[in-house]
Amino acid sequence: MDTHKIYTDDTLRETVVHGSQAYPFAFYPENIWEFDFHRIDWHWHHELEFLFVDKGTAICFAGDNRIELSEGSGIFINSGTLHQYEAKSSAFCPNIVFDATLLAPEDTLIYEKYVNPILHSSVAFQVLQPDVAWQYHILETLNRIFSVQEIDGGNELRTMQLLLQCWDVLYQNMNMDSISPAVRRLNHRQAKLQTMMQYIHNHYKDAITLDMIANSVPISKSGALHIFRSCIQTSPVSYLIQYRLTQAAAQLKTTQKSVSFVAADTGFSDAGYFCKKFKQRYHMSANEYRRQNS
């Protein structure tokens, strides 16, 4: 089975272009189980996202929230929200990702009145359950959008009609009165997290420590630990090791450098430790990984 990956920049912003400038809309009929490590890893994007669990069960992480999405349910992910999906078994989850300006151009009444309030609200995400009438209506409309992509050749006009119906129901029912202190703290933590991640991405080849990562913000070491654990459920050092291993795997795929050279070039001072951690993550040795992916 082919596996899929998600590609991000140093701040975990997804780098793929969703749709085109003329039509910034993309449909993804994806099975989370088919991604590396059975998860769509941590990422964020300026675009908006609706996901529906057609078969199986998916787990969504958004900030320090763990949301189990059962078959027939879905979720709306707001612009800029850091999130991840996981699956314990096959989970077919068609989804759409689109730019907010597809709903209405900026500097128009429609955008200012009906789009901007959600973009800048306290709502990082909205779970959609079939037993709630207005949420069921959105889920049904999403399935009609998916059908248009699969059967009707992705008819843009029909897609827009249905997408605006979804947005209207969402706008009428979401509580967007104010930014709660909890969400304000989440946004503040996410900004600090991204700064520390960028430091790791820029310096992973060096002998960096938890103290150095924390000082990039700057915050205390305990503060750095709390932010990583509350936002992406891991520690700064664990994330550093994971990132180094990802970079090492890329070199093993694309170069003929020796394993010991790759280890040193990605920040591992001990080749034996590198080999141990690589096998733990990829369930095969570095040489086996190279043979399978060359």
Coordinates of C-alpha atoms in Angstrom, one line a residue:
M1 CA 0.0 0.0 0.0
D2 CA 1.3 3.4 -0.9
T3 CA 1.6 5.9 2.0
H4 CA 0.9 9.6 1.9
K5 CA 2.6 12.4 3.7
I6 CA 1.8 16.0 4.5
Y7 CA 4.4 18.6 3.8
T8 CA 4.9 21.7 6.0
D9 CA 7.2 24.6 6.4
D10 CA 9.2 25.6 9.5
T11 CA 6.1 26.8 11.3
L12 CA 4.0 23.6 10.4
R13 CA 2.1 25.6 7.8
E14 CA 1.0 23.2 5.0
T15 CA 2.9 23.9 1.8
V16 CA 0.5 22.3 -0.7
V17 CA -1.6 24.7 -2.9
H18 CA -5.3 23.9 -2.5
G19 CA -6.9 24.5 -5.8
S20 CA -5.8 27.4 -7.9
Q21 CA -5.8 31.2 -7.7
A22 CA -8.8 31.3 -10.0
Y23 CA -10.6 28.6 -7.9
P24 CA -9.1 28.1 -4.5
F25 CA -11.0 24.9 -3.6
A26 CA -9.7 21.3 -3.3
F27 CA -11.5 18.0 -2.6
Y28 CA -9.5 15.2 -1.0
P29 CA -11.1 11.7 -0.7
E30 CA -8.6 10.4 1.8
N31 CA -8.1 7.5 4.1
I32 CA -6.2 8.5 7.2
W33 CA -4.9 5.0 7.6
E34 CA -2.9 5.3 4.4
F35 CA -0.8 8.2 5.7
D36 CA 2.7 7.7 7.2
F37 CA 2.2 6.3 10.8
H38 CA -1.6 6.3 10.1
R39 CA -1.9 10.0 10.8
I40 CA -2.1 13.3 9.0
D41 CA 0.5 15.0 11.0
W42 CA 0.4 18.4 12.7
H43 CA -0.2 21.3 10.3
W44 CA -2.2 24.5 9.8
H45 CA -3.3 26.5 6.8
H46 CA -5.0 29.8 6.2
E47 CA -7.7 28.0 4.3
L48 CA -10.9 26.6 5.9
E49 CA -11.6 22.9 6.1
F50 CA -14.5 20.6 6.4
L51 CA -13.9 16.9 7.0
F52 CA -16.5 14.0 7.1
V53 CA -15.9 10.6 8.5
D54 CA -17.6 8.3 5.9
K55 CA -16.2 5.0 7.3
G56 CA -14.4 4.2 10.4
T57 CA -13.3 6.4 13.3
A58 CA -10.9 9.3 13.2
I59 CA -9.2 11.2 16.1
C60 CA -8.6 14.9 15.6
F61 CA -6.2 16.9 17.8
A62 CA -6.6 20.7 17.8
G63 CA -4.5 22.4 20.4
D64 CA -4.9 20.5 23.6
N65 CA -8.3 19.1 22.5
R66 CA -8.7 15.4 21.5
I67 CA -11.8 14.9 19.5
E68 CA -13.0 11.4 18.6
L69 CA -15.0 11.5 15.3
S70 CA -17.2 8.5 14.8
E71 CA -18.6 7.3 11.5
G72 CA -21.2 9.8 10.2
S73 CA -19.8 12.8 12.1
G74 CA -17.5 15.6 10.9
I75 CA -15.5 18.7 11.8
F76 CA -15.0 22.3 10.7
I77 CA -11.4 23.6 11.1
N78 CA -11.0 27.3 11.2
S79 CA -8.3 29.3 9.5
G80 CA -4.9 29.1 11.2
T81 CA -5.8 26.2 13.6
L82 CA -3.0 23.8 14.3
H83 CA -4.5 20.3 14.0
Q84 CA -3.7 16.6 13.4
Y85 CA -5.7 13.5 12.5
E86 CA -5.1 9.9 13.5
A87 CA -6.7 6.5 12.9
K88 CA -6.5 3.2 14.6
S89 CA -7.8 1.4 11.5
S90 CA -9.1 2.2 8.1
A91 CA -10.9 5.6 8.2
F92 CA -12.2 7.1 5.0
C93 CA -12.6 10.8 5.5
P94 CA -13.4 12.9 2.4
N95 CA -12.7 16.6 3.1
I96 CA -12.6 20.0 1.4
V97 CA -10.1 22.8 1.9
F98 CA -10.9 26.2 0.4
D99 CA -9.9 29.9 0.8
A100 CA -12.3 32.2 2.6
T101 CA -12.3 34.5 -0.4
L102 CA -14.1 31.8 -2.4
L103 CA -17.2 32.6 -0.3
A104 CA -16.9 36.3 -1.1
P105 CA -14.1 38.7 -2.1
E106 CA -12.5 40.7 0.7
D107 CA -13.7 44.3 1.2
T108 CA -17.2 43.3 0.3
L109 CA -20.3 43.4 2.5
I110 CA -20.8 39.7 2.3
Y111 CA -17.2 39.0 3.5
E112 CA -17.2 41.5 6.3
K113 CA -20.7 40.5 7.6
Y114 CA -20.7 36.7 7.1
V115 CA -17.1 35.5 6.7
N116 CA -14.8 37.7 8.8
P117 CA -16.7 37.1 12.0
I118 CA -16.0 33.4 11.9
L119 CA -12.4 33.8 10.8
H120 CA -11.7 36.1 13.8
S121 CA -13.9 34.4 16.3
S122 CA -13.0 32.2 19.3
V123 CA -14.0 29.2 17.3
A124 CA -10.9 27.1 16.4
F125 CA -13.1 24.2 15.3
Q126 CA -16.7 23.0 15.3
V127 CA -17.6 19.3 15.7
L128 CA -20.5 18.3 13.5
Q129 CA -22.7 15.5 14.9
P130 CA -25.6 13.9 13.0
D131 CA -27.9 14.1 16.0
V132 CA -27.9 17.9 16.1
A133 CA -30.3 19.2 13.4
W134 CA -28.2 22.1 12.1
Q135 CA -25.0 20.1 12.1
Y136 CA -26.8 17.2 10.3
H137 CA -27.8 19.7 7.6
I138 CA -24.1 20.7 7.1
L139 CA -23.1 17.1 7.0
E140 CA -25.7 16.3 4.4
T141 CA -24.7 19.3 2.3
L142 CA -21.1 18.3 2.5
N143 CA -21.9 14.9 1.1
R144 CA -23.7 16.6 -1.8
I145 CA -20.6 18.6 -2.4
F146 CA -18.5 15.4 -2.4
S147 CA -20.9 13.9 -4.9
V148 CA -20.6 16.9 -7.2
Q149 CA -16.8 16.4 -7.2
E150 CA -17.1 12.6 -7.9
I151 CA -20.1 12.5 -10.3
D152 CA -20.6 15.9 -11.8
G153 CA -17.1 16.6 -12.7
G154 CA -16.6 19.1 -9.9
N155 CA -19.1 21.6 -11.3
E156 CA -17.9 24.8 -9.8
L157 CA -21.2 26.6 -9.8
R158 CA -23.0 23.8 -8.1
T159 CA -20.2 23.4 -5.6
M160 CA -20.4 27.1 -4.7
Q161 CA -24.2 26.9 -4.2
L162 CA -23.8 24.1 -1.8
L163 CA -20.8 25.6 0.0
L164 CA -22.6 28.8 0.6
Q165 CA -25.5 26.8 2.1
C166 CA -23.0 25.1 4.5
W167 CA -21.6 28.5 5.4
D168 CA -25.0 30.0 6.0
V169 CA -26.0 27.3 8.5
L170 CA -22.6 27.5 10.2
Y171 CA -22.8 31.3 10.5
Q172 CA -26.4 31.2 11.9
N173 CA -25.5 28.7 14.6
M174 CA -22.0 29.3 15.8
N175 CA -21.3 31.3 18.9
M176 CA -18.9 34.0 17.8
D177 CA -19.6 36.7 20.4
S178 CA -16.1 37.0 21.9
I179 CA -12.7 35.5 22.1
S180 CA -12.6 33.5 25.3
P181 CA -9.6 33.6 27.7
A182 CA -8.9 29.9 27.0
V183 CA -8.8 30.5 23.2
R184 CA -6.7 33.6 23.7
R185 CA -4.2 31.4 25.7
L186 CA -4.3 28.7 23.0
N187 CA -3.5 31.3 20.3
H188 CA -0.7 32.7 22.4
R189 CA 0.7 29.1 23.0
Q190 CA 0.5 28.3 19.3
A191 CA 2.5 31.4 18.4
K192 CA 5.2 30.4 20.9
L193 CA 5.2 26.8 19.8
Q194 CA 5.7 27.8 16.2
T195 CA 8.7 30.0 17.2
M196 CA 10.3 27.1 19.0
M197 CA 9.6 24.7 16.2
Q198 CA 11.2 27.1 13.7
Y199 CA 14.3 27.3 16.0
I200 CA 14.5 23.5 16.0
H201 CA 14.1 23.3 12.2
N202 CA 16.9 25.9 11.8
H203 CA 19.3 24.4 14.3
Y204 CA 18.6 20.6 14.3
K205 CA 22.1 19.8 13.0
D206 CA 23.6 21.5 16.1
A207 CA 23.9 20.2 19.7
I208 CA 20.9 22.1 20.9
T209 CA 19.3 21.6 24.4
L210 CA 15.9 22.2 26.0
D211 CA 17.2 25.4 27.5
M212 CA 18.3 26.7 24.1
I213 CA 14.9 25.8 22.6
A214 CA 13.1 27.6 25.5
N215 CA 15.3 30.7 25.2
S216 CA 14.3 31.1 21.5
V217 CA 10.9 32.5 22.7
P218 CA 12.1 33.2 25.6
I219 CA 10.3 31.2 28.3
S220 CA 11.3 28.8 31.1
K221 CA 12.1 25.1 30.3
S222 CA 9.0 24.1 32.2
G223 CA 7.0 26.6 30.1
A224 CA 8.4 25.1 26.9
L225 CA 7.5 21.6 28.0
H226 CA 4.0 22.7 28.9
I227 CA 3.4 24.3 25.5
F228 CA 4.7 21.3 23.5
R229 CA 2.7 18.9 25.6
S230 CA -0.5 20.9 25.5
C231 CA -0.4 21.7 21.8
I232 CA 1.1 18.6 20.1
Q233 CA 1.3 16.0 22.9
T234 CA 5.1 15.6 22.9
S235 CA 8.1 17.2 24.5
P236 CA 10.5 19.6 22.7
V237 CA 13.4 17.1 22.8
S238 CA 11.1 14.3 21.5
Y239 CA 10.0 16.6 18.7
L240 CA 13.7 17.5 17.9
I241 CA 14.6 13.8 17.7
Q242 CA 11.5 13.1 15.5
Y243 CA 12.5 16.0 13.2
R244 CA 16.1 14.8 12.9
L245 CA 14.9 11.3 12.0
T246 CA 12.6 12.8 9.3
Q247 CA 15.5 14.7 7.8
A248 CA 17.7 11.6 8.0
A249 CA 15.1 9.5 6.2
A250 CA 15.0 12.0 3.4
Q251 CA 18.8 11.8 3.0
L252 CA 18.7 8.0 3.0
K253 CA 16.1 8.2 0.2
T254 CA 17.8 10.7 -2.0
T255 CA 21.6 10.3 -1.4
Q256 CA 24.2 7.6 -1.1
K257 CA 25.8 9.0 2.0
S258 CA 26.8 6.5 4.6
V259 CA 24.5 5.9 7.6
S260 CA 27.1 7.3 10.0
F261 CA 27.5 10.4 7.8
V262 CA 23.7 10.9 7.7
A263 CA 23.5 10.5 11.5
A264 CA 26.1 13.1 12.1
D265 CA 24.7 15.4 9.4
T266 CA 21.2 15.4 11.1
G267 CA 22.4 16.2 14.7
F268 CA 23.1 12.7 16.1
S269 CA 26.6 12.6 17.7
D270 CA 26.3 8.8 18.3
A271 CA 25.6 6.6 15.2
G272 CA 24.5 3.7 17.4
Y273 CA 21.9 5.9 19.2
F274 CA 20.7 7.1 15.8
C275 CA 20.3 3.5 14.5
K276 CA 18.3 2.6 17.6
K277 CA 16.0 5.6 17.4
F278 CA 15.5 5.2 13.6
K279 CA 14.5 1.6 14.0
Q280 CA 12.0 2.5 16.8
R281 CA 10.4 5.1 14.5
Y282 CA 10.4 3.3 11.2
H283 CA 10.4 -0.3 12.3
M284 CA 13.4 -1.2 10.2
S285 CA 17.1 -0.3 10.0
A286 CA 18.4 2.7 8.2
N287 CA 19.9 0.4 5.5
E288 CA 16.6 -1.5 5.1
Y289 CA 14.8 1.8 4.8
R290 CA 17.2 2.9 2.0
R291 CA 16.7 -0.3 0.1
Q292 CA 13.0 -0.1 0.3
N293 CA 12.8 3.5 -0.8
S294 CA 15.6 3.8 -3.3

